[in-house]
PDB file of C-alpha atoms in Angstrom:
ATOM      1  CA  MET A   1       0.000   0.000   0.000  1.00 92.00           C
ATOM      2  CA  ALA A   2       2.742   2.415   0.952  1.00 92.00           C
ATOM      3  CA  GLN A   3       4.587   1.780  -2.301  1.00 91.00           C
ATOM      4  CA  GLN A   4       1.488   2.246  -4.431  1.00 92.00           C
ATOM      5  CA  LEU A   5       0.566   5.454  -2.588  1.00 92.00           C
ATOM      6  CA  GLY A   6       4.109   6.794  -2.399  1.00 91.00           C
ATOM      7  CA  TYR A   7       3.746   6.932   1.404  1.00 92.00           C
ATOM      8  CA  ARG A   8       6.170   6.080   4.175  1.00 89.00           C
ATOM      9  CA  TYR A   9       5.694   2.633   5.773  1.00 91.00           C
ATOM     10  CA  ILE A  10       6.173   2.159   9.513  1.00 93.00           C
ATOM     11  CA  ASP A  11       6.137  -1.364  10.983  1.00 93.00           C
ATOM     12  CA  THR A  12       5.528  -0.678  14.677  1.00 94.00           C
ATOM     13  CA  GLY A  13       5.732  -4.360  15.567  1.00 93.00           C
ATOM     14  CA  ALA A  14       9.306  -4.316  14.302  1.00 95.00           C
ATOM     15  CA  MET A  15      10.015  -1.396  16.631  1.00 96.00           C
ATOM     16  CA  TYR A  16       8.980  -3.428  19.686  1.00 96.00           C
ATOM     17  CA  ARG A  17      11.001  -6.358  18.373  1.00 96.00           C
ATOM     18  CA  ALA A  18      14.056  -4.117  18.011  1.00 98.00           C
ATOM     19  CA  VAL A  19      13.668  -2.947  21.616  1.00 98.00           C
ATOM     20  CA  THR A  20      13.350  -6.575  22.702  1.00 98.00           C
ATOM     21  CA  LEU A  21      16.522  -7.509  20.816  1.00 98.00           C
ATOM     22  CA  TYR A  22      18.392  -4.662  22.513  1.00 98.00           C
ATOM     23  CA  PHE A  23      17.137  -5.791  25.930  1.00 98.00           C
ATOM     24  CA  ILE A  24      18.264  -9.369  25.221  1.00 98.00           C
ATOM     25  CA  ARG A  25      21.684  -8.310  24.015  1.00 97.00           C
ATOM     26  CA  HIS A  26      22.253  -6.065  27.031  1.00 98.00           C
ATOM     27  CA  GLN A  27      20.582  -8.390  29.535  1.00 97.00           C
ATOM     28  CA  ILE A  28      18.104  -5.766  30.704  1.00 98.00           C
ATOM     29  CA  ASP A  29      15.976  -6.907  33.654  1.00 97.00           C
ATOM     30  CA  LEU A  30      12.370  -6.235  32.611  1.00 96.00           C
ATOM     31  CA  GLU A  31      11.439  -5.770  36.284  1.00 95.00           C
ATOM     32  CA  ASP A  32      14.064  -3.039  36.764  1.00 97.00           C
ATOM     33  CA  GLU A  33      12.289   0.184  35.819  1.00 95.00           C
ATOM     34  CA  ALA A  34      15.430   2.302  36.019  1.00 97.00           C
ATOM     35  CA  ALA A  35      17.381  -0.093  33.796  1.00 97.00           C
ATOM     36  CA  VAL A  36      14.569  -0.175  31.247  1.00 98.00           C
ATOM     37  CA  THR A  37      14.303   3.621  31.203  1.00 97.00           C
ATOM     38  CA  GLN A  38      18.066   4.013  30.782  1.00 97.00           C
ATOM     39  CA  ALA A  39      18.139   1.424  27.989  1.00 98.00           C
ATOM     40  CA  LEU A  40      15.396   3.224  26.085  1.00 97.00           C
ATOM     41  CA  ARG A  41      17.545   6.370  26.041  1.00 96.00           C
ATOM     42  CA  ASN A  42      20.183   4.406  24.116  1.00 97.00           C
ATOM     43  CA  ILE A  43      17.833   3.026  21.466  1.00 96.00           C
ATOM     44  CA  GLU A  44      17.267   4.663  18.084  1.00 94.00           C
ATOM     45  CA  ILE A  45      15.023   2.906  15.557  1.00 94.00           C
ATOM     46  CA  ASN A  46      14.736   3.784  11.881  1.00 91.00           C
ATOM     47  CA  PHE A  47      13.613   2.096   8.675  1.00 90.00           C
ATOM     48  CA  SER A  48      14.999   1.753   5.167  1.00 87.00           C
ATOM     49  CA  THR A  49      14.310  -0.533   2.226  1.00 76.00           C
ATOM     50  CA  SER A  50      16.258  -3.459   0.828  1.00 64.00           C
ATOM     51  CA  ALA A  51      17.284  -1.260  -2.074  1.00 49.00           C
ATOM     52  CA  GLY A  52      18.844   1.250   0.319  1.00 44.00           C
ATOM     53  CA  ARG A  53      16.230   3.897  -0.434  1.00 42.00           C
ATOM     54  CA  SER A  54      14.170   5.847   2.065  1.00 41.00           C
ATOM     55  CA  VAL A  55      10.862   4.106   2.744  1.00 41.00           C
ATOM     56  CA  SER A  56       9.105   7.277   1.619  1.00 35.00           C
ATOM     57  CA  LYS A  57      10.272   6.780  -1.968  1.00 31.00           C
ATOM     58  CA  LYS A  58       7.814   5.253  -4.419  1.00 33.00           C
ATOM     59  CA  SER A  59       8.728   2.035  -6.211  1.00 36.00           C
ATOM     60  CA  SER A  60       6.959  -0.375  -8.494  1.00 39.00           C
ATOM     61  CA  PRO A  61       3.805  -1.859  -6.923  1.00 41.00           C
ATOM     62  CA  ASN A  62       4.615  -5.126  -8.675  1.00 44.00           C
ATOM     63  CA  SER A  63       7.990  -5.553  -6.995  1.00 45.00           C
ATOM     64  CA  PRO A  64       7.636  -4.813  -3.283  1.00 55.00           C
ATOM     65  CA  ALA A  65      10.896  -3.907  -1.583  1.00 61.00           C
ATOM     66  CA  GLN A  66      11.702  -5.440   1.789  1.00 75.00           C
ATOM     67  CA  ASN A  67      11.370  -3.137   4.768  1.00 84.00           C
ATOM     68  CA  ILE A  68      14.572  -3.048   6.814  1.00 91.00           C
ATOM     69  CA  THR A  69      14.582  -2.288  10.552  1.00 94.00           C
ATOM     70  CA  LEU A  70      17.628  -0.384  11.806  1.00 95.00           C
ATOM     71  CA  LEU A  71      18.571  -0.553  15.488  1.00 97.00           C
ATOM     72  CA  ASN A  72      21.116   2.181  16.240  1.00 96.00           C
ATOM     73  CA  GLY A  73      22.052   2.068  12.557  1.00 95.00           C
ATOM     74  CA  GLU A  74      22.413  -1.735  12.391  1.00 96.00           C
ATOM     75  CA  ASP A  75      20.271  -3.830  10.051  1.00 96.00           C
ATOM     76  CA  VAL A  76      18.505  -6.202  12.456  1.00 96.00           C
ATOM     77  CA  GLU A  77      15.616  -7.288  10.245  1.00 92.00           C
ATOM     78  CA  GLN A  78      16.711 -10.923  10.406  1.00 90.00           C
ATOM     79  CA  GLN A  79      17.546 -11.013  14.115  1.00 94.00           C
ATOM     80  CA  ILE A  80      14.264  -9.482  15.312  1.00 95.00           C
ATOM     81  CA  ARG A  81      12.281 -12.319  13.705  1.00 88.00           C
ATOM     82  CA  ASP A  82      14.018 -15.155  15.512  1.00 86.00           C
ATOM     83  CA  ARG A  83      12.395 -17.346  18.170  1.00 85.00           C
ATOM     84  CA  GLU A  84      13.989 -15.734  21.231  1.00 92.00           C
ATOM     85  CA  VAL A  85      12.720 -12.281  20.273  1.00 95.00           C
ATOM     86  CA  SER A  86       9.271 -13.630  19.313  1.00 88.00           C
ATOM     87  CA  GLN A  87       8.878 -15.254  22.709  1.00 89.00           C
ATOM     88  CA  LEU A  88       9.797 -12.095  24.635  1.00 95.00           C
ATOM     89  CA  VAL A  89       8.352  -9.270  22.525  1.00 94.00           C
ATOM     90  CA  SER A  90       4.843  -9.307  24.038  1.00 90.00           C
ATOM     91  CA  PRO A  91       6.092  -9.117  27.666  1.00 92.00           C
ATOM     92  CA  VAL A  92       8.394  -6.253  26.632  1.00 96.00           C
ATOM     93  CA  ALA A  93       5.493  -4.513  24.887  1.00 92.00           C
ATOM     94  CA  THR A  94       3.428  -4.593  28.088  1.00 91.00           C
ATOM     95  CA  ILE A  95       5.933  -2.359  29.892  1.00 95.00           C
ATOM     96  CA  SER A  96       4.403   1.117  30.115  1.00 93.00           C
ATOM     97  CA  ALA A  97       7.742   2.930  29.729  1.00 96.00           C
ATOM     98  CA  VAL A  98       8.410   1.030  26.502  1.00 96.00           C
ATOM     99  CA  ARG A  99       4.940   1.762  25.122  1.00 93.00           C
ATOM    100  CA  ARG A 100       5.185   5.465  25.959  1.00 94.00           C
ATOM    101  CA  ASP A 101       8.558   5.724  24.252  1.00 96.00           C
ATOM    102  CA  MET A 102       7.472   3.832  21.134  1.00 95.00           C
ATOM    103  CA  VAL A 103       4.145   5.680  20.824  1.00 94.00           C
ATOM    104  CA  ALA A 104       5.976   9.013  21.036  1.00 94.00           C
ATOM    105  CA  GLN A 105       8.367   7.916  18.278  1.00 93.00           C
ATOM    106  CA  GLN A 106       5.497   6.642  16.130  1.00 95.00           C
ATOM    107  CA  ARG A 107       3.587   9.894  16.478  1.00 95.00           C
ATOM    108  CA  ARG A 108       6.678  11.842  15.453  1.00 93.00           C
ATOM    109  CA  MET A 109       7.125   9.573  12.428  1.00 90.00           C
ATOM    110  CA  GLY A 110       3.513  10.082  11.384  1.00 91.00           C
ATOM    111  CA  SER A 111       3.197  13.751  12.286  1.00 89.00           C
ATOM    112  CA  GLU A 112       3.692  14.933   8.710  1.00 85.00           C
ATOM    113  CA  GLY A 113       1.099  12.541   7.281  1.00 87.00           C
ATOM    114  CA  ALA A 114       1.428  10.360   4.163  1.00 91.00           C
ATOM    115  CA  VAL A 115       2.116   7.280   6.297  1.00 93.00           C
ATOM    116  CA  VAL A 116       0.953   3.670   6.261  1.00 94.00           C
ATOM    117  CA  MET A 117       1.481   2.385   9.802  1.00 94.00           C
ATOM    118  CA  ASP A 118       0.663  -1.071  11.120  1.00 92.00           C
ATOM    119  CA  GLY A 119       0.512  -2.301  14.679  1.00 91.00           C
ATOM    120  CA  ARG A 120      -1.819  -3.515  17.389  1.00 87.00           C
ATOM    121  CA  ASP A 121      -2.800  -0.147  18.865  1.00 89.00           C
ATOM    122  CA  ILE A 122      -2.458   2.274  15.949  1.00 94.00           C
ATOM    123  CA  GLY A 123      -6.130   3.013  15.344  1.00 94.00           C
ATOM    124  CA  THR A 124      -7.022   3.170  19.034  1.00 94.00           C
ATOM    125  CA  VAL A 125      -4.022   4.833  20.722  1.00 93.00           C
ATOM    126  CA  VAL A 126      -1.326   6.113  18.379  1.00 94.00           C
ATOM    127  CA  PHE A 127      -3.548   7.722  15.738  1.00 95.00           C
ATOM    128  CA  PRO A 128      -7.197   7.527  16.863  1.00 95.00           C
ATOM    129  CA  ASP A 129      -8.036  10.215  14.275  1.00 94.00           C
ATOM    130  CA  ALA A 130      -6.369   8.480  11.317  1.00 94.00           C
ATOM    131  CA  ASP A 131      -8.015   9.088   7.951  1.00 93.00           C
ATOM    132  CA  LEU A 132      -8.420   5.355   7.361  1.00 95.00           C
ATOM    133  CA  LYS A 133      -8.268   2.440   9.786  1.00 96.00           C
ATOM    134  CA  LEU A 134      -8.089  -1.152   8.580  1.00 96.00           C
ATOM    135  CA  PHE A 135      -8.364  -4.028  11.067  1.00 96.00           C
ATOM    136  CA  LEU A 136      -7.092  -7.288   9.597  1.00 95.00           C
ATOM    137  CA  VAL A 137      -8.277 -10.641  10.888  1.00 95.00           C
ATOM    138  CA  ALA A 138      -7.595 -14.206   9.782  1.00 96.00           C
ATOM    139  CA  ASP A 139      -8.067 -17.762  10.976  1.00 96.00           C
ATOM    140  CA  ALA A 140      -5.410 -18.673  13.554  1.00 95.00           C
ATOM    141  CA  GLU A 141      -4.218 -21.738  11.628  1.00 96.00           C
ATOM    142  CA  VAL A 142      -3.877 -19.681   8.454  1.00 97.00           C
ATOM    143  CA  ARG A 143      -1.861 -17.074  10.327  1.00 96.00           C
ATOM    144  CA  ALA A 144       0.374 -19.749  11.841  1.00 96.00           C
ATOM    145  CA  HIS A 145       1.018 -21.395   8.459  1.00 96.00           C
ATOM    146  CA  ARG A 146       1.892 -18.010   6.950  1.00 94.00           C
ATOM    147  CA  ARG A 147       4.287 -17.192   9.781  1.00 91.00           C
ATOM    148  CA  LEU A 148       5.890 -20.650   9.543  1.00 93.00           C
ATOM    149  CA  THR A 149       6.470 -20.154   5.818  1.00 93.00           C
ATOM    150  CA  GLU A 150       7.944 -16.716   6.476  1.00 86.00           C
ATOM    151  CA  LEU A 151      10.327 -18.077   9.092  1.00 86.00           C
ATOM    152  CA  GLN A 152      11.379 -20.991   6.887  1.00 89.00           C
ATOM    153  CA  GLU A 153      12.089 -18.601   4.018  1.00 88.00           C
ATOM    154  CA  ARG A 154      14.369 -16.702   6.401  1.00 79.00           C
ATOM    155  CA  GLY A 155      16.233 -19.928   7.143  1.00 84.00           C
ATOM    156  CA  LEU A 156      14.866 -20.324  10.676  1.00 81.00           C
ATOM    157  CA  THR A 157      13.929 -23.778  12.003  1.00 85.00           C
ATOM    158  CA  THR A 158      10.706 -24.237  13.979  1.00 89.00           C
ATOM    159  CA  THR A 159       7.484 -26.240  13.928  1.00 94.00           C
ATOM    160  CA  PHE A 160       3.866 -25.383  13.204  1.00 96.00           C
ATOM    161  CA  GLU A 161       2.949 -26.197  16.808  1.00 96.00           C
ATOM    162  CA  GLU A 162       5.591 -23.830  18.193  1.00 94.00           C
ATOM    163  CA  VAL A 163       4.489 -21.029  15.874  1.00 93.00           C
ATOM    164  CA  MET A 164       0.812 -21.527  16.747  1.00 95.00           C
ATOM    165  CA  ALA A 165       1.512 -21.548  20.492  1.00 94.00           C
ATOM    166  CA  ASN A 166       3.572 -18.362  20.226  1.00 90.00           C
ATOM    167  CA  LEU A 167       0.925 -16.644  18.103  1.00 92.00           C
ATOM    168  CA  LEU A 168      -1.909 -17.461  20.521  1.00 93.00           C
ATOM    169  CA  GLU A 169       0.168 -16.471  23.546  1.00 92.00           C
ATOM    170  CA  ARG A 170       1.043 -13.104  21.987  1.00 86.00           C
ATOM    171  CA  ASP A 171      -2.610 -12.476  21.105  1.00 90.00           C
ATOM    172  CA  GLN A 172      -3.642 -13.211  24.679  1.00 91.00           C
ATOM    173  CA  ILE A 173      -0.943 -11.008  26.243  1.00 86.00           C
ATOM    174  CA  ASP A 174      -1.510  -8.130  23.821  1.00 85.00           C
ATOM    175  CA  SER A 175      -5.304  -8.253  24.210  1.00 89.00           C
ATOM    176  CA  SER A 176      -5.225  -8.284  27.999  1.00 87.00           C
ATOM    177  CA  ARG A 177      -2.431  -5.815  28.792  1.00 83.00           C
ATOM    178  CA  ALA A 178      -3.482  -2.729  30.752  1.00 80.00           C
ATOM    179  CA  ASP A 179      -1.607  -0.233  28.562  1.00 81.00           C
ATOM    180  CA  SER A 180      -2.782   0.107  24.925  1.00 81.00           C
ATOM    181  CA  PRO A 181      -4.362  -3.336  24.505  1.00 84.00           C
ATOM    182  CA  LEU A 182      -4.989  -4.933  21.127  1.00 86.00           C
ATOM    183  CA  ARG A 183      -8.564  -4.135  20.131  1.00 90.00           C
ATOM    184  CA  GLN A 184     -10.552  -3.045  17.114  1.00 93.00           C
ATOM    185  CA  ALA A 185     -11.338   0.659  16.802  1.00 94.00           C
ATOM    186  CA  GLU A 186     -15.058   1.302  16.509  1.00 95.00           C
ATOM    187  CA  ASP A 187     -14.632   3.061  13.165  1.00 95.00           C
ATOM    188  CA  ALA A 188     -12.170   0.551  11.698  1.00 96.00           C
ATOM    189  CA  ILE A 189     -12.968  -1.361   8.521  1.00 96.00           C
ATOM    190  CA  VAL A 190     -12.556  -5.095   9.116  1.00 97.00           C
ATOM    191  CA  ILE A 191     -10.910  -7.193   6.410  1.00 97.00           C
ATOM    192  CA  ASP A 192     -10.795 -10.972   6.793  1.00 97.00           C
ATOM    193  CA  ASN A 193      -7.802 -12.092   4.766  1.00 95.00           C
ATOM    194  CA  SER A 194      -7.987 -15.801   5.649  1.00 97.00           C
ATOM    195  CA  GLU A 195      -8.568 -16.722   2.018  1.00 96.00           C
ATOM    196  CA  LEU A 196      -7.045 -13.720   0.279  1.00 96.00           C
ATOM    197  CA  SER A 197      -3.714 -13.813  -1.507  1.00 94.00           C
ATOM    198  CA  PHE A 198      -1.224 -11.023  -0.828  1.00 92.00           C
ATOM    199  CA  GLU A 199      -2.214  -9.325  -4.089  1.00 95.00           C
ATOM    200  CA  GLU A 200      -5.928  -9.647  -3.317  1.00 97.00           C
ATOM    201  CA  LEU A 201      -5.430  -8.179   0.152  1.00 96.00           C
ATOM    202  CA  VAL A 202      -3.546  -5.167  -1.202  1.00 96.00           C
ATOM    203  CA  ALA A 203      -6.224  -4.631  -3.855  1.00 97.00           C
ATOM    204  CA  THR A 204      -8.974  -4.826  -1.224  1.00 97.00           C
ATOM    205  CA  ALA A 205      -7.174  -2.369   1.034  1.00 96.00           C
ATOM    206  CA  MET A 206      -6.503   0.022  -1.849  1.00 96.00           C
ATOM    207  CA  GLY A 207     -10.179  -0.179  -2.701  1.00 96.00           C
ATOM    208  CA  GLU A 208     -10.952   1.158   0.776  1.00 95.00           C
ATOM    209  CA  VAL A 209      -8.420   3.935   0.227  1.00 95.00           C
ATOM    210  CA  GLU A 210     -10.260   4.921  -2.943  1.00 93.00           C
ATOM    211  CA  ARG A 211     -13.653   4.703  -1.263  1.00 91.00           C
ATOM    212  CA  VAL A 212     -12.831   6.510   1.963  1.00 86.00           C
ATOM    213  CA  LEU A 213     -10.077   8.952   1.070  1.00 79.00           C
ATOM    214  CA  VAL A 214     -10.831   9.672  -2.563  1.00 75.00           C
ATOM    215  CA  GLY A 215     -14.583   9.153  -2.496  1.00 69.00           C
TER     216      GLY A 215
END
């Protein structure tokens, strides 16, 4: 969507994963509020594309470029998708200091508009007045199979059962956390992509852009 619109794309889930990776590397005690706060001061997260261009640049809609997450200038896109990070990211994301810091960064990133931003609290907390809110849902088994394929393509070894358990655990933690829980905004448009291909999903979403933003 961002490429077709010529907008900037922000993957907020990757931001929480990058924080989690930093905490793992530096052995930050999640119960130590002072240590967490100090660590956050040392974390800078940015995005680029696989082609080395700014994510705000427009490219061909038929050849999507990979979004690259940069942690303090380092490409960590591969590392933030591994099992250890996946298992810890939801507990990290429940920490209020982390959420406040990430939400502030996300609002700065989106302050100039022309942004496609995805995450579990974007339409309810980060940008409750967004021009268009899409809430994607899919069957849990479909989601797990997609994630397993993604991980295997990245060369990571895991099982369907492990992926499913992690997915359901993250959903439960994110939906029940006190700070910015995962929930559907009342004015969000729901899209069930259980049986949609990637291309069909993008086309459906762009159709909503045309309907809502262009009229």
